[in-house]
Short mmCIF file of C-alpha atoms in Angstrom, two decimals:
data_model
loop_
_atom_site.label_atom_id
_atom_site.label_comp_id
_atom_site.label_asym_id
_atom_site.label_seq_id
_atom_site.Cartn_x
_atom_site.Cartn_y
_atom_site.Cartn_z
CA MET A 26 116.74 91.04 155.26
CA ILE A 27 115.12 88.35 157.51
CA SER A 28 112.21 90.33 159.36
CA THR A 29 112.71 90.05 163.15
CA ASP A 30 108.80 88.67 162.62
CA ASP A 31 110.63 85.53 160.06
CA GLU A 32 113.72 85.35 163.11
CA PHE A 33 111.25 83.68 166.01
CA LYS A 34 109.30 81.69 163.68
CA LEU A 35 112.79 80.72 162.23
CA LEU A 36 113.70 80.05 166.39
CA ALA A 37 110.51 78.13 167.01
CA LEU A 38 111.32 75.59 164.09
CA LEU A 39 114.65 74.85 165.60
CA LYS A 40 113.40 74.12 168.44
CA GLY A 41 110.85 72.04 167.22
CA ILE A 42 113.55 69.91 165.47
CA GLU A 43 115.58 69.21 168.63
CA GLU A 44 112.43 67.87 169.74
CA LEU A 45 112.08 66.00 166.89
CA GLU A 46 115.53 64.56 166.91
CA SER A 47 115.27 64.12 170.59
CA ASN A 48 111.82 61.71 170.38
CA PHE A 49 113.31 59.96 167.53
CA PRO A 50 117.08 59.58 167.40
CA GLU A 51 117.05 56.84 164.89
CA ILE A 52 116.85 60.08 162.48
CA ASN A 53 120.75 61.16 163.03
CA SER A 54 121.69 56.94 163.10
CA GLN A 55 125.17 56.94 160.55
CA ASP A 56 125.33 53.16 161.07
CA ILE A 57 127.29 51.73 158.66
CA ASN A 58 125.82 48.90 156.71
CA ILE A 59 127.47 46.35 155.24
CA PHE A 60 125.14 45.36 152.00
CA GLU A 61 124.79 48.76 151.52
CA ALA A 62 128.72 49.59 151.63
CA ALA A 63 128.61 46.16 149.26
CA GLY A 64 126.61 47.96 146.83
CA LEU A 65 123.83 45.50 147.47
CA VAL A 66 120.53 47.76 147.50
CA ARG A 67 118.02 47.23 144.95
CA GLN A 68 119.43 44.01 142.88
CA GLU A 69 116.67 41.65 142.47
CA ILE A 70 120.03 38.80 141.52
CA ARG A 71 122.08 40.03 144.36
CA HIS A 72 119.08 39.61 147.47
CA SER A 73 118.41 36.05 145.26
CA LYS A 74 122.12 35.34 146.27
CA ALA A 75 121.82 36.47 149.43
CA LEU A 76 118.51 34.65 150.40
CA ALA A 77 119.36 31.07 148.61
CA PHE A 78 122.76 31.70 151.20
CA LEU A 79 120.46 31.46 153.97
CA PHE A 80 118.57 28.87 152.39
CA LYS A 81 121.41 26.90 152.40
CA PRO A 82 121.01 24.03 155.08
CA ASN A 83 124.99 23.29 155.48
CA GLU A 84 126.30 26.54 155.21
CA SER A 85 128.27 28.85 157.26
CA HIS A 86 125.56 30.34 158.96
CA ARG A 87 124.36 27.45 161.12
CA LEU A 88 120.83 28.14 160.87
CA GLY A 89 120.20 24.83 158.98
CA ASP A 90 117.13 24.19 157.47
CA LYS A 91 115.07 26.20 159.54
CA PHE A 92 114.80 29.41 157.29
CA PHE A 93 113.73 27.06 154.74
CA LYS A 94 111.27 25.23 156.95
CA LYS A 95 109.81 28.31 158.14
CA LEU A 96 109.13 29.86 155.11
CA ILE A 97 107.23 26.97 153.71
CA THR A 98 105.15 26.69 156.34
CA HIS A 99 103.82 30.09 156.49
CA SER A 100 103.53 29.76 152.87
CA THR A 101 101.53 26.26 153.05
CA VAL A 102 99.05 27.50 155.14
CA SER A 103 98.82 30.91 153.45
CA ASP A 104 94.75 31.50 151.98
CA THR A 105 96.10 31.35 148.75
CA PHE A 106 97.17 27.97 149.10
CA LYS A 107 94.47 26.34 150.25
CA LYS A 108 92.44 27.93 147.47
CA SER A 109 94.63 26.95 144.58
CA TYR A 110 93.70 24.92 141.93
CA ASP A 111 97.24 23.13 141.43
CA SER A 112 96.39 19.72 142.86
CA ASN A 113 100.23 19.01 143.37
CA HIS A 114 100.92 20.21 146.37
CA PRO A 115 102.37 19.03 149.92
CA SER A 116 100.67 18.99 152.96
CA ALA A 117 101.43 21.55 154.97
CA PHE A 118 101.91 19.74 158.35
CA LYS A 119 104.26 17.53 156.25
CA MET A 120 105.53 20.50 155.90
CA ALA A 121 105.97 21.79 159.08
CA ILE A 122 107.79 18.43 160.66
CA THR A 123 110.08 17.26 157.93
CA ASP A 124 113.69 17.79 157.51
CA PHE A 125 115.37 19.88 155.09
CA GLU A 126 118.92 18.44 155.68
CA ASP A 127 119.36 17.17 151.83
CA LEU A 128 117.95 20.87 150.63
CA ILE A 129 119.69 21.58 147.03
CA VAL A 130 119.32 25.54 146.60
CA ARG A 131 119.86 27.08 143.42
CA PRO A 132 119.82 30.71 142.22
CA GLU A 133 118.97 30.89 138.50
CA ASP A 134 118.36 27.80 137.98
CA MET A 135 115.90 27.40 134.24
CA GLN A 136 115.80 31.47 134.68
CA ILE A 137 113.82 31.06 137.86
CA ASP A 138 115.27 33.48 141.08
CA ILE A 139 115.61 30.42 143.10
CA LEU A 140 114.83 26.86 143.13
CA MET A 141 115.35 24.53 145.62
CA TRP A 142 114.56 20.69 146.27
CA SER A 143 114.38 17.91 148.70
CA PRO A 144 115.13 14.41 147.24
CA ARG A 145 114.47 12.74 150.20
CA ASN A 146 110.93 14.53 150.57
CA LYS A 147 109.87 14.75 146.50
CA VAL A 148 109.48 18.37 146.67
CA VAL A 149 110.53 21.61 145.03
CA LEU A 150 110.03 25.16 145.99
CA ALA A 151 110.69 28.18 143.73
CA ILE A 152 110.71 31.69 143.89
CA GLU A 153 109.94 34.28 141.97
CA ASN A 154 112.35 37.78 143.68
CA LYS A 155 110.55 40.82 142.17
CA VAL A 156 112.08 43.76 144.16
CA GLY A 157 112.03 46.89 141.25
CA ALA A 158 110.59 45.24 138.08
CA SER A 159 106.90 43.85 137.60
CA GLU A 160 105.65 40.56 136.13
CA GLY A 161 106.57 39.73 132.72
CA ASP A 162 103.94 38.22 130.42
CA ASN A 163 103.14 34.92 130.64
CA GLN A 164 106.21 34.75 132.70
CA LEU A 165 104.99 32.56 135.94
CA THR A 166 102.92 30.38 133.73
CA ARG A 167 106.50 29.49 131.42
CA TYR A 168 108.34 29.06 134.87
CA LYS A 169 105.61 26.68 136.77
CA ASN A 170 105.96 24.45 133.29
CA LYS A 171 109.47 24.29 132.99
CA ILE A 172 108.88 22.92 136.21
CA ILE A 173 106.39 20.58 135.74
CA ASN A 174 108.30 19.21 132.36
CA ASP A 175 111.50 18.51 134.14
CA GLU A 176 112.84 15.11 135.00
CA ARG A 177 114.43 15.94 137.84
CA PHE A 178 111.13 16.58 139.47
CA LYS A 179 108.76 13.83 138.41
CA GLY A 180 106.33 13.18 141.59
CA TYR A 181 106.84 16.02 143.13
CA SER A 182 104.74 18.35 145.74
CA ARG A 183 105.49 22.18 144.37
CA VAL A 184 105.07 25.03 146.12
CA LEU A 185 105.57 27.99 144.22
CA ILE A 186 106.28 31.80 146.05
CA TYR A 187 105.58 35.11 143.90
CA LEU A 188 108.22 37.58 146.66
CA THR A 189 107.52 41.08 146.44
CA PRO A 190 108.26 44.21 148.84
CA GLU A 191 104.36 44.42 149.09
CA GLY A 192 103.03 40.73 148.75
CA ASP A 193 101.98 41.84 145.88
CA SER A 194 99.28 39.50 144.10
CA SER A 195 100.47 37.83 140.87
CA SER A 196 98.86 36.63 137.47
CA SER A 197 98.70 33.05 138.34
CA ASP A 198 96.47 31.90 141.51
CA VAL A 199 99.06 29.05 141.77
CA TRP A 200 102.02 31.29 142.87
CA ILE A 201 101.67 32.34 146.73
CA PRO A 202 102.21 35.75 147.17
CA ILE A 203 105.03 36.70 149.84
CA SER A 204 105.93 40.07 150.85
CA TYR A 205 109.50 40.96 152.31
CA LYS A 206 107.89 41.87 155.46
CA LEU A 207 106.70 38.36 156.31
CA ILE A 208 111.19 37.59 154.99
CA ILE A 209 111.92 40.73 157.95
CA GLU A 210 109.60 38.51 160.85
CA ILE A 211 111.30 35.00 159.66
CA LEU A 212 114.58 36.77 160.06
CA GLU A 213 114.01 38.67 163.06
CA ASP A 214 112.15 35.79 164.72
CA LEU A 215 115.21 33.39 164.25
CA ILE A 216 117.64 35.92 166.00
CA ILE A 217 115.30 36.52 168.76
CA LYS A 218 115.22 32.55 169.53
CA LYS A 219 119.32 32.61 169.28
CA ALA A 220 119.37 30.26 166.65
CA THR A 221 122.60 31.71 164.89
CA ASN A 222 125.68 32.32 165.42
CA ASP A 223 127.52 35.86 166.30
CA GLU A 224 128.19 36.44 163.00
CA THR A 225 125.67 35.34 161.35
CA THR A 226 123.18 37.56 164.02
CA MET A 227 125.64 40.61 162.78
CA PHE A 228 124.68 39.60 158.90
CA ILE A 229 121.46 39.22 158.89
CA SER A 230 120.39 42.54 161.31
CA HIS A 231 122.13 44.08 158.62
CA TYR A 232 119.82 42.54 155.90
CA ILE A 233 117.22 43.07 158.21
CA LYS A 234 118.02 47.54 157.83
CA LEU A 235 118.60 46.69 154.23
CA ILE A 236 114.83 45.49 153.61
CA ARG A 237 113.14 47.74 155.54
CA LYS A 238 114.79 50.68 154.13
CA HIS A 239 115.64 49.88 150.47
CA ILE A 240 112.92 47.24 149.61
CA VAL A 241 109.67 47.41 151.66
CA ASN A 242 110.62 51.45 152.06
CA GLU A 243 109.01 50.59 155.85
CA GLU A 244 108.23 54.18 157.36
CA ASP A 245 107.69 54.64 161.61
CA GLU A 246 103.82 55.88 160.78
CA GLU A 247 104.21 57.68 164.16
CA LEU A 248 107.99 59.46 163.01
CA LYS A 249 105.92 60.55 159.47
CA SER A 250 103.01 61.55 161.64
CA ALA A 251 105.13 63.51 163.87
CA CYS A 252 106.94 65.11 160.67
CA LEU A 253 103.74 66.23 159.10
CA SER A 254 102.76 67.68 162.35
CA LEU A 255 105.94 69.42 162.71
CA TYR A 256 105.62 71.02 158.86
CA GLU A 257 102.17 71.66 159.58
CA LYS A 258 102.92 74.14 162.75
CA HIS A 259 106.06 75.59 160.78
CA LYS A 260 104.53 75.72 157.45
CA TYR A 261 105.41 79.42 156.56
CA ILE A 262 109.08 78.58 157.26
CA ILE A 263 109.94 75.65 156.13
CA ASP A 264 108.66 76.79 152.86
CA LEU A 265 110.57 79.99 153.12
CA ILE A 266 113.43 78.33 153.96
CA ASN A 267 112.98 75.97 150.81
CA LYS A 268 112.10 78.83 148.33
CA ILE A 269 115.26 80.38 149.13
CA THR A 270 118.00 77.43 148.45
CA ASP A 271 114.94 75.43 146.20
CA LEU A 272 115.36 72.50 147.95
CA GLY A 273 112.76 71.26 146.46
CA GLY A 274 114.19 69.79 143.41
CA SER A 275 112.25 67.59 140.28
CA VAL A 276 110.51 66.00 142.89
CA SER A 277 108.81 69.17 144.67
CA GLU A 278 108.06 70.79 141.18
CA ALA A 279 106.54 67.46 139.70
CA ILE A 280 104.20 67.16 142.57
CA LYS A 281 103.52 70.45 142.63
CA ASN A 282 101.91 70.64 138.57
CA PHE A 283 100.90 67.20 138.96
CA SER A 284 98.25 68.27 142.38
CA LYS A 285 97.07 70.96 139.73
CA GLN A 286 95.86 69.09 136.71
CA PRO A 287 92.88 70.16 135.61
CA ASP A 288 92.00 66.83 133.63
CA ASN A 289 91.76 64.29 136.29
CA PRO A 290 91.09 67.15 139.52
CA LEU A 291 92.92 66.13 143.40
CA VAL A 292 91.62 66.92 146.67
CA VAL A 293 95.54 66.70 148.11
CA ASN A 294 95.75 66.37 151.56
CA ALA A 295 99.15 67.05 152.52
CA SER A 296 102.53 66.78 150.96
CA THR A 297 105.96 67.38 151.04
CA ASN A 298 109.50 67.50 148.80
CA SER A 299 108.66 63.76 148.44
CA TRP A 300 105.47 62.68 149.55
CA LEU A 301 101.84 63.53 148.16
CA SER A 302 98.70 62.21 150.05
CA PHE A 303 95.36 63.24 147.56
CA THR A 304 91.79 61.37 146.88
CA PRO A 305 90.63 61.44 143.69
CA LYS A 306 87.53 64.48 143.64
CA ASP A 307 84.96 62.50 142.13
CA LEU A 308 85.87 59.71 144.60
CA HIS A 309 86.30 61.93 147.75
CA GLU A 310 82.47 62.90 147.07
CA ASN A 311 81.82 59.80 146.99
CA MET A 312 82.80 59.00 151.05
CA GLN A 313 81.88 60.36 154.25
CA ASP A 314 83.82 61.38 156.70
CA ILE A 315 84.87 58.94 159.67
CA VAL A 316 86.00 59.07 163.02
CA LEU A 317 89.50 57.92 162.84
CA THR A 318 91.71 56.68 166.01
CA ARG A 319 94.67 58.95 164.84
CA GLN A 320 95.04 61.55 162.92
CA TRP A 321 95.81 60.27 159.06
CA HIS A 322 96.88 61.85 156.02
CA LYS A 323 94.99 65.25 157.57
CA GLN A 324 92.11 64.29 156.75
CA ASN A 325 88.86 62.17 157.77
CA LYS A 326 88.58 59.90 154.59
CA PRO A 327 88.73 55.94 155.07
CA VAL A 328 90.61 55.74 151.78
CA VAL A 329 93.55 57.72 150.54
CA PHE A 330 95.60 56.89 147.46
CA PHE A 331 99.69 58.49 147.79
CA TYR A 332 102.91 58.88 145.66
CA ASN A 333 106.26 58.53 147.23
CA PHE A 334 109.68 58.86 145.88
CA TYR A 335 112.90 56.83 146.14
CA ASP A 336 116.42 56.01 145.62
CA ASP A 337 114.82 55.70 141.29
CA LYS A 338 111.74 54.32 142.09
CA ILE A 339 108.01 56.28 142.47
CA LYS A 340 105.71 54.39 144.14
CA LEU A 341 101.66 54.62 144.15
CA VAL A 342 99.59 53.35 147.38
CA ILE A 343 95.99 53.20 147.66
CA GLU A 344 95.19 52.65 151.36
CA VAL A 345 92.79 52.17 154.22
CA GLY A 346 93.70 53.89 157.45
CA PRO A 347 92.75 53.24 160.92
CA ILE A 348 88.82 53.39 161.12
CA ALA A 349 87.67 53.73 164.83
CA ASN A 350 84.84 50.71 164.41
CA LEU A 351 86.93 47.78 163.41
CA ASP A 352 84.00 45.43 162.38
CA VAL A 353 83.34 48.46 159.36
CA ARG A 354 86.76 48.74 158.87
CA ASN A 355 87.28 44.90 158.40
CA LYS A 356 84.15 44.80 156.51
CA LEU A 357 85.20 47.84 153.98
CA VAL A 358 88.89 46.18 153.30
CA THR A 359 87.09 42.69 152.58
CA ALA A 360 85.23 44.74 150.38
CA LEU A 361 88.02 46.29 148.57
CA PHE A 362 90.14 43.51 148.45
CA LYS A 363 87.13 41.81 146.72
CA HIS A 364 85.94 44.19 144.37
CA LEU A 365 89.73 45.78 143.14
CA LEU A 366 91.55 42.41 143.02
CA GLY A 367 88.92 39.44 143.02
CA ILE A 368 90.26 37.95 146.27
CA ASP A 369 88.96 37.09 149.68
CA LYS A 370 91.12 39.32 152.19
CA SER A 371 90.71 41.09 155.39
CA ALA A 372 92.54 43.50 157.30
CA ASN A 373 96.16 42.10 159.28
CA SER A 374 95.99 45.17 160.67
CA ASN A 375 94.21 48.28 162.99
CA THR A 376 95.85 50.57 161.43
CA TYR A 377 96.92 50.31 157.77
CA THR A 378 96.15 48.24 155.06
CA ARG A 379 97.66 48.48 151.72
CA ILE A 380 94.43 47.62 149.18
CA TRP A 381 96.61 48.14 145.80
CA SER A 382 100.68 49.58 144.92
CA LYS A 383 102.44 49.86 141.86
CA ILE A 384 105.86 51.17 141.14
CA GLU A 385 107.35 52.67 138.11
CA LYS A 386 111.38 52.13 138.54
CA ILE A 387 113.19 55.22 136.58
CA ASN A 388 116.85 54.27 136.19
CA ALA A 389 118.97 52.40 138.27
CA ASN A 390 121.86 54.51 137.75
CA VAL A 391 120.44 57.51 138.35
CA ASP A 392 119.18 59.37 141.57
CA ILE A 393 115.65 60.63 141.11
CA GLU A 394 116.44 64.29 142.20
CA GLU A 395 118.48 63.83 138.64
CA ILE A 396 115.60 63.71 136.83
CA SER A 397 113.28 66.04 135.40
CA SER A 398 109.95 67.34 136.39
CA GLU A 399 108.53 66.59 133.60
CA GLN A 400 109.31 63.25 133.36
CA LEU A 401 108.83 62.16 136.77
CA GLU A 402 105.25 63.72 136.19
CA LYS A 403 105.07 61.16 133.01
CA HIS A 404 105.28 58.49 134.93
CA MET A 405 103.03 60.25 137.88
CA ASP A 406 100.71 59.81 135.17
CA THR A 407 101.29 56.45 134.30
CA LEU A 408 100.83 55.58 137.64
CA PHE A 409 97.72 57.60 138.07
CA LYS A 410 95.95 55.97 135.03
CA GLN A 411 96.22 52.80 136.34
CA ALA A 412 94.67 53.49 139.93
CA ILE A 413 92.18 56.43 138.51
CA SER A 414 90.66 52.82 136.80
CA LEU A 415 90.04 51.47 140.26
CA THR A 416 88.19 54.56 141.84
CA PRO A 417 84.78 53.21 140.11
CA LYS A 418 85.38 49.93 141.79
CA ILE A 419 86.53 51.40 145.04
CA VAL A 420 82.96 52.95 145.19
CA GLU A 421 81.27 49.87 144.60
CA ALA A 422 83.15 48.44 147.91
CA LEU A 423 81.85 51.80 149.53
CA LYS A 424 78.66 51.65 148.80
CA GLU A 425 78.15 48.17 150.19
CA VAL A 426 79.50 48.69 153.49
CA PHE A 427 78.32 52.35 153.37
CA PRO A 428 75.04 52.03 151.26
CA SER A 429 73.52 55.48 152.68
CA ASP A 430 76.42 57.59 152.38
CA ALA A 431 78.56 56.00 148.91
CA GLY A 432 77.62 56.71 146.15
#
């Protein structure tokens, strides 16, 4: 029988939940998404076909070549494009003022996810689309060589794009990393500028929501912080509910077991039934506490690791948080990119910057909660081994920025 004290704690939790739902009404949104209804969620082929439809200048969407031009213009002014050793790049200025109404768009041409070319302008653009899978061995080099050796593209300039949820770097400096977040920005801009008809606006709006929910897995940081605060405030009664109803499932069990691994001790910052924030103990001891602009993972270090569990995937992320001193933050982000990925990249945000992320795809036909905790732990361990190998480089970057405190 529940005690009177627990009854009061439960009522306090219910009041807290009501306040959360009031502040974030999207929590209970039940809007129907046409893409979810059609089963287009994570399938790369279907996403490529949806994008190909929007690229085609003469389709019923009435966008003309606007979507294509915005993407190619962004790509040709990117740092990767400028530094690439591919000598056959087109002029960024020419791409911005050129008409691409003759653009030919072909999904799965030569096994390339989306291949587009303009005979009039003699330019070819290839997109390799990676929603859940990772790059295959020598895959991008093979695709580039196919384009170079294809008679259709003799004398053509070329732009090669590697499209992933987070804009991950590829094995080839020739391929420009582009994120689905940029796709969202471009599509939202087209809607704002009323470049579409009503039917296309609805199509694009639904597609943007799908990408946010299932591809980039965007999380409202304010909502996430509010949820964590609610959990911390009512931890006892929430844990009691989970214990009584066994709401945790295999993911919760895997998180709990993984947090206590003896071989590579972790400092756990916070966790839920689908999320684990931590720092490897050795790295934690090499980082000073730092002033942050807001609450972040219930800790005060500049770098954290965290797992996300969703659909049929496990993602492990290394992230720099909202460091109050923006000059220090930018120096740290730049140093981390240099040491971890060998690229010259600065912070593009003053809040959260993902330095590294990897995904383990489990089984597209099975919900993640149907996978045993033992199997989930194995996938977590696979990601962890990749991430833990980076800690010496993270320490080097920290020493570069905080020479008297790291090491």
